Amino acid sequence: MNDRTPPALRLAGITKRFGDLVANDSISLTLAGGEVLALLGENGAGKSTLVSILFGHYVADAGTIEVFGKPLAPGDPAAALAAGIGMVHQHFTLADNLSVQDNIVLGTQPLWSLAADRAGPRARLLATAERFGLRVDPAARVGSLSVGERQRVEILKALYRDARILILDEPTSVLTPQEAAALFATLARLVAEGLSIVFISHKLTEVLRVSDRIAVLRAGKLVATLDSATADRTALAELMVGRSVRKPVAREHRRGETVCALTRVSVGDADGAGVLDDVSLAVRAGEIVGIAGVSGNGQEALAELLSGLRSATAGTVSVAGIPLPAEPGAWIAAGVARIPADRHAVGVVGDFAVWENAIAERYRKPFASAGLLRRSAARKYARALTDRFDVRGAGLDAPARALSGGNLQKLILGRALTGGFAQGDDFAPALIVASQPTWGLDVGAVAYVHQALLDASARGAAVLLISDDLDEILAVADRVAVIHAGRLTDARPTATWTRAAIGLAMAGTPSPAEAAG
Amino acid sequence: MRLEARPSLSRTALVVAPFAAIAFTLGVTMLLVAWAGAPIGETYALMFDGGFGSRFAWSETLTRATPLMLTGLSAAVAFRARLWNIGAEGQLYAGALAAVAVGGLHGGTGFDLPPAVLFPAMLGAAVLAGALLLLIPTLLRTRLGVDEVVTTLLLNFIVLLFVSLMLDGPMKDPTALGWPQSVALRDDLQLDKLIPRTRVHTGIVYAIGLAMALAFVMRATTFGFEARAVGASARAAAFVGVPVARTMTIVALISGGLAGFAGAIEVAGRTGYVTLDMSPGYGYSGIVIAMLAGLNPVGVLVAAIFIAGVLVGADSMSRGVAVPTYIADVIVAVSLVSMLVATLFARYRLRWT
């Protein structure tokens, strides 16, 4: 590398505090021209904060940023754009009702002109697309595009603005394996054209695959910078977590009777559009069935259906042979342990005390008699629950919102799995419906949740695991079904699926021949 | 500049908030007093004296506080469940009208029933009238998602026009020389005086008792758990099996019932009949009182006495210095806004970026 050409990006001593929390602690990094640098770290390690500072959304408390040797004005997204930094957010910032061209051109043209120039931008857009091998139809409405195509539009939007440094925040989280592979090919092409890329992820495999160097962040600190060619998976995981990671222990697998049965179930949304379409599924005692799929394909409706929050417009839903109505109370009474996807807004009442949330599913029975809450019994149970499920960080009387995500999930898990009994052996759920149970959790909490699901299934619970994280499903599930556009494939043993076959099914193009491969 | 959620909610901050809001309010209204050309210290001293400075002042303040306690409780219980009942004013009038409909001297004598039957019937009718009036917007909200802020607020005007219709029509007092007022309540249905030679009546005992009962219900019963859960997060409440719509409906019946009860208590304890100006905005002041009290039923009692003291004190102050009594309305209004801001700052802090 030539020492006289400045690096594409140089961060020196970036520090950012939020109250007592040090989100970034004196982070120094360089990004060379034509390099892919991966920022690896768990949720809350400080990746997003660092990038937000870089892009001018936050102002660092200390430290400087240089882009191609020139200092970057802090707190000014326009300056970051002008310096050639482009950002592809995890949640896309596109207007669904506009065309691809309008989305890309938006904001680059003068506001006060009578007639918008359409031919010029179109030609430039097509030239950019051609150069980087990003096929798009400028006239297509963004709302009609797939997630992978939308991401392509986001990247193109940055390139159209002459980005020389591209930041991608968890870009594969919404993609099928095939779409992810296409993205990696695109990134290689961009690098060949001289762009520099910052790739943010918490997934080791893809980080090792796409990056030249890896910067590992943990608790706001840069703990290591390694060459990807020589980096080792296990070592990276330990750097990221700060301790050795215990893998969940698989249990002996005995399949019992069918506990949860969906027969030709359809669910429509408020507008009458189908969100689940003719879905059939049987989950037996002692097994874990994973539902894989790109988010937004009906997982939410399936989870709500099996939590008693939504009713089916057609078909039957039964637990242990008994059809259940769309009332959460009936499902709780039937011994269904429910882990909702949004643990903060749905799983707990944030303003309620930890002990109140602990009894929330059973506040009528057994924690009340004659309409009066049995406060001391409730607190006793809550204390036993928080001890047994290792809920830390807030006392029984603190509001649940004070708990971290991992501790909150343990509280919800404990509440669902103990069924109001302080002792462990007095209750065992018949069915567990876990929706995105590890989303956003640190590695330790993820292992805890997986172990809890495995243990419960070993004791005979039927477990339905709905997750966007394919790795999670492949690691934990005995059988896997794939959901796409509200339709569910057969649930087949995990070993008979290949990643490629699951990817195809996630994209909605399953063919028996390929799926069998 | 932006707001950042405080990591933990301090109870001290929540207790200090109303006092800070009131201090700020008095600071702002000071400017208006100065603008009116009156001496600030003397104005406030007169106002305090008029509200709390003597036995008579206290008796007037407590009389005024009685309906305010009830409308304050009405707002507090509804707001706790995030049912935005802005219609306590109308519910109060509906309750007052229902009370007179049952206990009034229709045709000079009224119903031929003993007071032991008629008195509870009168109170029951008032509670029912207020409750049913709030039931309509609540069902529209839970069934169809219609915003109850709009419907309850606008119902106030409909009720007032209906009261006006009744006072000039079927319930008009023929002996009132043409004034639009209702027939009087039977004497044996009037509330007793609590303190001799004052206007303080036993209505305040009902109000205090209801506040205590409500505090207990909200804290210790499953219904209180449900109502608080629905208010704190309707989605989370629904997930754990709280019947959200049913809880809202019961809350509405309690809230509307309390406001209707306030109307009956005013008629039976103070006015003796219904007029179109019997409530100087008690229903709206109840909202301010509930907010100042942090929706705490016992706090409502204190806040109602404070607001009543301001209203009564301003009346007597305006006779001493050249400041109109409207200053009291300004104080009430500004203290609501200040309280909202103070609550915000108890939960969030300002960050300069």
Coordinates of C-alpha atoms in Angstrom, one line a residue, chain A residues 17-444:
Chain A
R17 CA -21.3 8.6 25.8
F18 CA -25.1 8.3 26.5
G19 CA -25.4 9.2 30.1
D20 CA -23.3 6.6 32.0
L21 CA -23.1 4.3 29.0
V22 CA -20.0 4.6 26.9
A23 CA -21.2 3.5 23.5
N24 CA -17.9 4.1 21.8
D25 CA -14.7 4.2 23.8
S26 CA -11.8 5.8 21.9
I27 CA -12.2 3.9 18.7
S28 CA -9.5 4.3 16.0
L29 CA -9.8 2.6 12.7
T30 CA -8.7 3.1 9.1
L31 CA -10.3 1.9 5.9
A32 CA -8.0 1.6 2.9
G33 CA -9.2 2.3 -0.7
G34 CA -10.7 -0.8 -2.2
E35 CA -11.0 -2.6 1.1
V36 CA -13.9 -4.4 2.7
L37 CA -13.8 -3.9 6.5
A38 CA -16.2 -5.8 8.6
L39 CA -17.4 -4.3 11.9
L40 CA -18.3 -7.4 14.0
G41 CA -20.0 -7.2 17.3
E42 CA -23.0 -8.2 19.3
N43 CA -26.1 -6.1 19.6
G44 CA -25.2 -3.1 21.8
A45 CA -21.4 -3.4 21.1
G46 CA -21.5 0.1 19.6
K47 CA -21.5 -0.7 15.8
S48 CA -24.6 1.4 15.0
T49 CA -23.4 4.3 17.2
L50 CA -20.1 4.4 15.4
V51 CA -21.7 4.4 12.0
S52 CA -24.2 7.0 13.1
I53 CA -21.3 9.3 14.1
L54 CA -19.7 8.6 10.8
F55 CA -22.8 9.6 8.9
G56 CA -23.4 12.7 11.0
H57 CA -26.5 11.5 12.9
Y58 CA -24.6 11.8 16.2
V59 CA -21.8 14.0 17.2
A60 CA -18.9 12.3 18.9
D61 CA -17.8 13.6 22.4
A62 CA -14.2 13.2 21.3
G63 CA -12.3 12.1 18.3
T64 CA -11.9 13.1 14.6
I65 CA -12.9 11.6 11.3
E66 CA -11.0 12.1 8.0
V67 CA -12.3 11.1 4.6
F68 CA -9.6 10.8 1.9
G69 CA -7.3 12.9 4.1
K70 CA -9.8 15.7 4.7
P71 CA -11.5 16.2 8.0
L72 CA -15.3 15.6 8.0
A73 CA -17.6 18.1 9.7
P74 CA -19.3 16.4 12.6
G75 CA -23.1 16.1 12.9
D76 CA -23.8 16.9 9.3
P77 CA -25.2 14.1 7.1
A78 CA -25.0 16.4 4.0
A79 CA -21.3 16.8 4.6
A80 CA -20.9 13.0 4.8
L81 CA -22.8 12.6 1.6
A82 CA -20.7 15.2 -0.1
A83 CA -17.5 13.6 1.1
G84 CA -18.6 10.4 -0.7
I85 CA -20.0 8.3 2.2
G86 CA -23.1 6.3 1.3
M87 CA -25.2 4.4 3.7
V88 CA -27.5 1.4 3.3
H89 CA -29.6 1.1 6.4
Q90 CA -30.9 -2.2 7.8
H91 CA -34.4 -0.9 7.5
F92 CA -34.6 0.6 4.0
T93 CA -35.4 4.3 3.5
L94 CA -37.4 4.0 0.3
A95 CA -40.8 5.3 -0.5
D96 CA -42.9 2.3 -1.6
N97 CA -45.3 4.4 -3.7
L98 CA -42.6 5.9 -5.9
S99 CA -40.7 4.4 -8.8
V100 CA -37.2 3.2 -8.6
Q101 CA -36.0 6.2 -10.5
D102 CA -37.9 8.7 -8.3
N103 CA -36.5 7.1 -5.2
I104 CA -32.9 7.3 -6.4
V105 CA -33.1 10.8 -7.8
L106 CA -35.1 12.2 -4.9
G107 CA -33.2 15.0 -3.2
T108 CA -30.6 15.4 -6.0
Q109 CA -32.6 17.8 -8.1
P110 CA -33.3 21.5 -7.6
L111 CA -36.6 22.1 -5.8
W112 CA -37.6 25.2 -7.8
S113 CA -37.8 24.1 -11.4
L114 CA -41.0 23.9 -13.4
A115 CA -40.3 20.7 -15.3
A116 CA -38.3 17.9 -13.7
D117 CA -35.6 16.6 -16.0
R118 CA -36.3 12.9 -16.3
A119 CA -34.3 11.8 -19.3
G120 CA -30.9 13.0 -17.9
P121 CA -31.2 11.2 -14.5
R122 CA -32.5 8.1 -16.2
A123 CA -29.5 7.9 -18.5
R124 CA -27.2 8.5 -15.6
L125 CA -29.0 5.9 -13.5
L126 CA -28.8 3.3 -16.2
A127 CA -25.1 4.0 -16.8
T128 CA -24.4 3.6 -13.0
A129 CA -26.4 0.4 -12.9
E130 CA -24.5 -0.9 -15.9
R131 CA -21.1 -0.1 -14.5
F132 CA -21.7 -1.9 -11.3
G133 CA -23.8 -4.7 -12.7
L134 CA -27.0 -3.8 -10.7
R135 CA -29.9 -4.6 -12.9
V136 CA -33.0 -2.5 -12.2
D137 CA -36.1 -1.2 -14.0
P138 CA -36.2 2.5 -13.3
A139 CA -39.9 2.7 -13.9
A140 CA -40.8 -0.1 -11.5
R141 CA -42.7 0.8 -8.3
V142 CA -40.6 0.1 -5.3
G143 CA -43.5 -1.4 -3.4
S144 CA -43.7 -4.2 -6.0
L145 CA -40.0 -5.2 -5.6
S146 CA -38.6 -8.0 -3.5
V147 CA -36.4 -7.3 -0.5
G148 CA -33.3 -8.1 -2.4
E149 CA -34.2 -5.8 -5.2
R150 CA -35.0 -3.0 -2.8
Q151 CA -31.6 -3.4 -1.3
R152 CA -30.1 -3.1 -4.8
V153 CA -32.0 0.2 -5.2
E154 CA -30.6 1.4 -1.9
I155 CA -27.1 0.6 -3.0
L156 CA -27.7 2.3 -6.3
K157 CA -29.1 5.3 -4.6
A158 CA -25.7 5.7 -2.8
L159 CA -23.7 5.1 -6.0
Y160 CA -25.8 7.6 -7.9
R161 CA -24.7 10.2 -5.4
D162 CA -21.1 9.3 -6.2
A163 CA -20.4 7.4 -3.0
R164 CA -16.8 6.2 -2.7
I165 CA -17.3 4.6 0.7
L166 CA -20.3 2.4 1.2
I167 CA -21.6 1.4 4.7
L168 CA -23.9 -1.5 4.9
D169 CA -25.7 -2.1 8.2
E170 CA -26.6 -5.8 8.7
P171 CA -27.4 -6.1 5.0
T172 CA -28.1 -9.8 5.0
S173 CA -30.6 -9.8 7.9
V174 CA -33.6 -9.7 5.5
L175 CA -32.2 -11.7 2.6
T176 CA -32.5 -15.3 1.6
P177 CA -29.2 -17.2 1.3
Q178 CA -29.3 -16.8 -2.5
E179 CA -30.0 -13.1 -2.3
A180 CA -27.1 -12.8 0.2
A181 CA -24.8 -14.6 -2.3
A182 CA -25.9 -12.1 -5.0
L183 CA -25.1 -9.2 -2.6
F184 CA -21.6 -10.6 -2.0
A185 CA -21.0 -10.7 -5.7
T186 CA -22.1 -7.1 -6.0
L187 CA -19.8 -6.1 -3.2
A188 CA -16.9 -7.8 -5.0
R189 CA -17.7 -5.8 -8.1
L190 CA -17.9 -2.5 -6.2
V191 CA -14.5 -3.2 -4.7
A192 CA -13.1 -3.9 -8.1
E193 CA -14.4 -0.5 -9.2
G194 CA -12.4 1.1 -6.4
L195 CA -15.0 1.6 -3.7
S196 CA -14.3 0.9 0.0
I197 CA -16.9 -0.9 2.1
V198 CA -17.7 -1.0 5.7
F199 CA -19.8 -4.2 6.4
I200 CA -21.6 -4.3 9.7
S201 CA -22.7 -7.7 10.9
H202 CA -22.9 -10.0 13.9
K203 CA -22.7 -13.2 11.7
L204 CA -19.3 -14.7 11.7
T205 CA -19.7 -16.8 8.6
E206 CA -20.5 -14.0 6.3
V207 CA -18.0 -11.7 7.8
L208 CA -15.2 -14.2 7.1
R209 CA -16.6 -14.6 3.6
V210 CA -16.8 -11.0 2.4
S211 CA -14.3 -8.9 4.3
D212 CA -10.5 -8.3 4.0
R213 CA -10.2 -7.2 7.6
I214 CA -12.3 -7.6 10.6
A215 CA -12.7 -5.0 13.4
V216 CA -14.3 -6.6 16.5
L217 CA -16.2 -4.3 18.8
R218 CA -17.3 -5.3 22.3
A219 CA -19.0 -3.1 24.9
G220 CA -18.0 0.0 23.0
K221 CA -14.3 -0.9 22.7
L222 CA -12.4 -2.0 19.7
V223 CA -11.0 -5.3 21.0
A224 CA -9.1 -6.5 17.9
T225 CA -8.5 -5.9 14.2
L226 CA -7.6 -9.0 12.3
D227 CA -7.0 -10.2 8.7
S228 CA -9.9 -12.2 7.5
A229 CA -7.6 -14.6 5.7
T230 CA -6.0 -15.8 8.9
A231 CA -8.9 -15.3 11.4
D232 CA -10.4 -18.2 13.1
R233 CA -14.1 -18.6 13.7
T234 CA -13.9 -19.8 17.3
A235 CA -11.4 -17.1 18.3
L236 CA -13.6 -14.4 16.7
A237 CA -16.6 -15.6 18.6
E238 CA -14.7 -15.4 21.8
L239 CA -13.4 -12.0 21.0
M240 CA -16.9 -10.8 20.2
V241 CA -18.4 -12.2 23.4
G242 CA -15.4 -11.8 25.7
R243 CA -15.6 -15.4 27.0
S244 CA -15.8 -18.9 25.7
V245 CA -19.3 -19.7 24.4
R246 CA -21.1 -22.8 25.6
K247 CA -23.1 -24.4 22.9
P248 CA -26.5 -25.7 23.8
V249 CA -26.6 -29.4 24.6
A250 CA -28.9 -31.3 22.3
R251 CA -31.3 -33.6 24.1
E252 CA -32.5 -37.0 23.4
H253 CA -35.3 -36.7 20.9
R254 CA -38.5 -38.7 21.5
R255 CA -41.5 -37.8 19.4
G256 CA -44.9 -38.2 21.0
E257 CA -48.5 -37.5 20.1
T258 CA -49.5 -34.5 18.0
V259 CA -50.0 -31.5 20.3
C260 CA -50.7 -28.6 18.0
A261 CA -52.5 -29.1 14.8
L262 CA -53.3 -26.6 12.1
T263 CA -55.6 -27.9 9.4
R264 CA -56.0 -25.9 6.2
V265 CA -55.8 -22.6 8.1
S266 CA -56.2 -19.3 6.4
V267 CA -56.0 -15.9 8.0
G268 CA -56.9 -12.6 6.4
D269 CA -55.9 -9.2 7.6
A270 CA -58.1 -6.2 8.2
D271 CA -58.3 -5.4 4.5
G272 CA -59.3 -9.0 3.7
A273 CA -55.9 -9.7 2.1
G274 CA -54.6 -13.2 2.9
V275 CA -51.7 -13.3 5.3
L276 CA -51.8 -17.1 5.8
D277 CA -53.0 -19.2 3.0
D278 CA -54.2 -22.8 3.5
V279 CA -51.6 -23.7 6.1
S280 CA -51.4 -27.2 7.6
L281 CA -48.9 -28.2 10.3
A282 CA -48.6 -30.7 13.1
V283 CA -46.2 -30.3 16.0
R284 CA -45.7 -33.3 18.2
A285 CA -44.7 -33.6 21.8
G286 CA -41.0 -33.6 22.3
E287 CA -40.0 -32.1 19.0
I288 CA -39.0 -28.7 17.8
V289 CA -40.4 -27.5 14.5
G290 CA -38.7 -24.5 13.0
I291 CA -40.5 -22.1 10.7
A292 CA -37.9 -20.5 8.4
G293 CA -38.6 -17.6 6.1
V294 CA -37.8 -14.0 5.3
S295 CA -39.6 -11.7 7.7
G296 CA -43.0 -10.4 6.6
N297 CA -44.2 -13.6 5.0
G298 CA -46.9 -14.5 7.5
Q299 CA -44.8 -15.3 10.5
E300 CA -46.5 -12.7 12.6
A301 CA -49.9 -13.9 11.7
L302 CA -48.9 -17.5 12.5
A303 CA -47.5 -16.5 15.9
E304 CA -50.6 -14.4 16.7
L305 CA -52.8 -17.2 15.7
L306 CA -51.0 -19.6 18.0
S307 CA -51.0 -17.1 20.8
G308 CA -54.8 -16.6 20.8
L309 CA -54.5 -13.1 19.4
R310 CA -56.0 -13.7 16.0
S311 CA -58.6 -16.0 14.6
A312 CA -58.5 -18.1 11.5
T313 CA -60.8 -17.1 8.7
A314 CA -60.8 -20.8 7.5
G315 CA -59.6 -24.1 8.8
T316 CA -59.1 -25.4 12.4
V317 CA -56.5 -24.8 15.0
S318 CA -56.3 -27.2 18.0
V319 CA -54.1 -27.9 20.9
A320 CA -54.2 -31.4 22.3
G321 CA -57.2 -32.1 20.1
I322 CA -59.3 -29.3 21.4
P323 CA -60.0 -26.3 19.1
L324 CA -59.1 -23.1 20.9
P325 CA -60.8 -19.7 20.5
A326 CA -58.9 -16.5 19.7
E327 CA -58.6 -15.5 23.4
P328 CA -55.2 -15.4 25.0
G329 CA -56.6 -16.6 28.3
A330 CA -57.9 -19.9 26.7
W331 CA -54.4 -20.6 25.3
I332 CA -52.7 -19.8 28.6
A333 CA -55.2 -22.1 30.4
A334 CA -54.5 -24.9 27.8
G335 CA -50.8 -24.8 28.8
V336 CA -49.4 -23.0 25.8
A337 CA -46.2 -21.1 26.6
R338 CA -46.0 -18.0 24.3
I339 CA -42.9 -16.0 23.6
P340 CA -43.9 -13.0 21.5
A341 CA -41.6 -11.5 18.9
D342 CA -41.7 -8.0 20.3
R343 CA -40.7 -8.6 23.9
H344 CA -40.7 -4.9 24.9
A345 CA -44.1 -3.8 23.5
V346 CA -46.0 -7.1 23.7
G347 CA -44.2 -9.4 26.1
V348 CA -44.3 -7.1 29.1
V349 CA -46.1 -4.0 30.3
G350 CA -43.0 -1.8 30.5
D351 CA -44.3 0.5 33.2
F352 CA -45.4 -2.4 35.4
A353 CA -43.1 -3.8 38.1
V354 CA -41.2 -6.9 37.4
W355 CA -43.4 -8.9 39.9
E356 CA -46.6 -7.7 38.2
N357 CA -45.2 -8.8 34.8
A358 CA -44.2 -12.1 36.3
I359 CA -47.9 -12.9 37.2
A360 CA -49.4 -11.1 34.2
E361 CA -50.5 -14.2 32.4
R362 CA -52.1 -15.6 35.5
Y363 CA -53.3 -12.6 37.5
R364 CA -56.8 -14.1 37.9
K365 CA -55.8 -17.6 38.8
P366 CA -53.9 -18.4 41.0
F367 CA -52.7 -14.9 41.9
A368 CA -56.1 -13.5 42.9
S369 CA -59.0 -14.7 45.0
A370 CA -62.4 -13.0 45.1
G371 CA -61.1 -10.3 42.7
L372 CA -58.3 -9.3 45.1
L373 CA -54.7 -9.7 44.0
R374 CA -52.7 -12.0 46.3
R375 CA -49.8 -9.7 46.5
S376 CA -47.5 -11.7 48.8
A377 CA -48.0 -15.0 46.9
A378 CA -47.4 -13.1 43.7
R379 CA -44.1 -11.6 45.0
K380 CA -43.0 -14.9 46.3
Y381 CA -43.5 -16.5 42.9
A382 CA -41.8 -13.6 41.1
R383 CA -38.8 -14.0 43.4
A384 CA -38.6 -17.7 42.8
L385 CA -38.9 -17.1 39.0
T386 CA -36.3 -14.4 38.8
D387 CA -33.9 -16.6 40.8
R388 CA -34.5 -19.7 38.8
F389 CA -34.3 -17.9 35.4
D390 CA -31.5 -15.7 36.4
V391 CA -33.3 -12.4 35.7
R392 CA -30.8 -9.7 36.8
G393 CA -30.5 -6.0 36.7
A394 CA -33.7 -4.8 38.5
G395 CA -35.5 -5.7 41.6
L396 CA -39.0 -7.0 41.9
D397 CA -40.5 -3.5 42.2
A398 CA -38.5 -1.9 39.4
P399 CA -40.4 -1.3 36.1
A400 CA -39.8 -4.1 33.6
R401 CA -38.5 -1.6 31.1
A402 CA -35.4 -1.3 33.3
L403 CA -34.4 -4.8 32.3
S404 CA -32.0 -5.5 29.4
G405 CA -33.3 -7.4 26.4
G406 CA -31.8 -10.7 27.6
N407 CA -33.2 -10.4 31.1
L408 CA -36.5 -9.4 29.8
Q409 CA -36.6 -12.5 27.6
K410 CA -35.7 -14.6 30.6
L411 CA -38.6 -13.1 32.6
I412 CA -41.0 -13.8 29.7
L413 CA -39.6 -17.3 29.2
G414 CA -39.8 -18.0 33.0
R415 CA -43.4 -16.8 33.2
A416 CA -44.4 -18.9 30.2
L417 CA -42.6 -22.1 31.2
T418 CA -43.5 -22.1 34.9
G419 CA -47.2 -21.5 34.5
G420 CA -47.5 -19.7 37.9
F421 CA -45.8 -22.5 39.9
A422 CA -42.8 -21.6 41.9
Q423 CA -41.5 -25.2 41.9
G424 CA -40.1 -26.5 38.7
D425 CA -41.9 -29.9 38.5
D426 CA -45.5 -28.7 39.0
F427 CA -46.1 -27.4 35.5
A428 CA -44.9 -28.3 32.1
P429 CA -46.2 -26.5 29.0
A430 CA -47.9 -28.7 26.4
L431 CA -46.8 -26.4 23.6
I432 CA -44.3 -23.6 23.3
V433 CA -44.8 -21.0 20.6
A434 CA -41.6 -19.0 20.4
S435 CA -41.5 -16.1 17.8
Q436 CA -38.0 -14.6 17.1
P437 CA -37.0 -15.6 20.6
T438 CA -33.3 -14.6 20.3
W439 CA -33.7 -11.5 18.1
G440 CA -31.3 -8.8 19.3
L441 CA -30.0 -10.9 22.3
D442 CA -26.3 -11.3 23.1
V443 CA -24.7 -14.7 22.6
G444 CA -25.0 -15.7 26.2

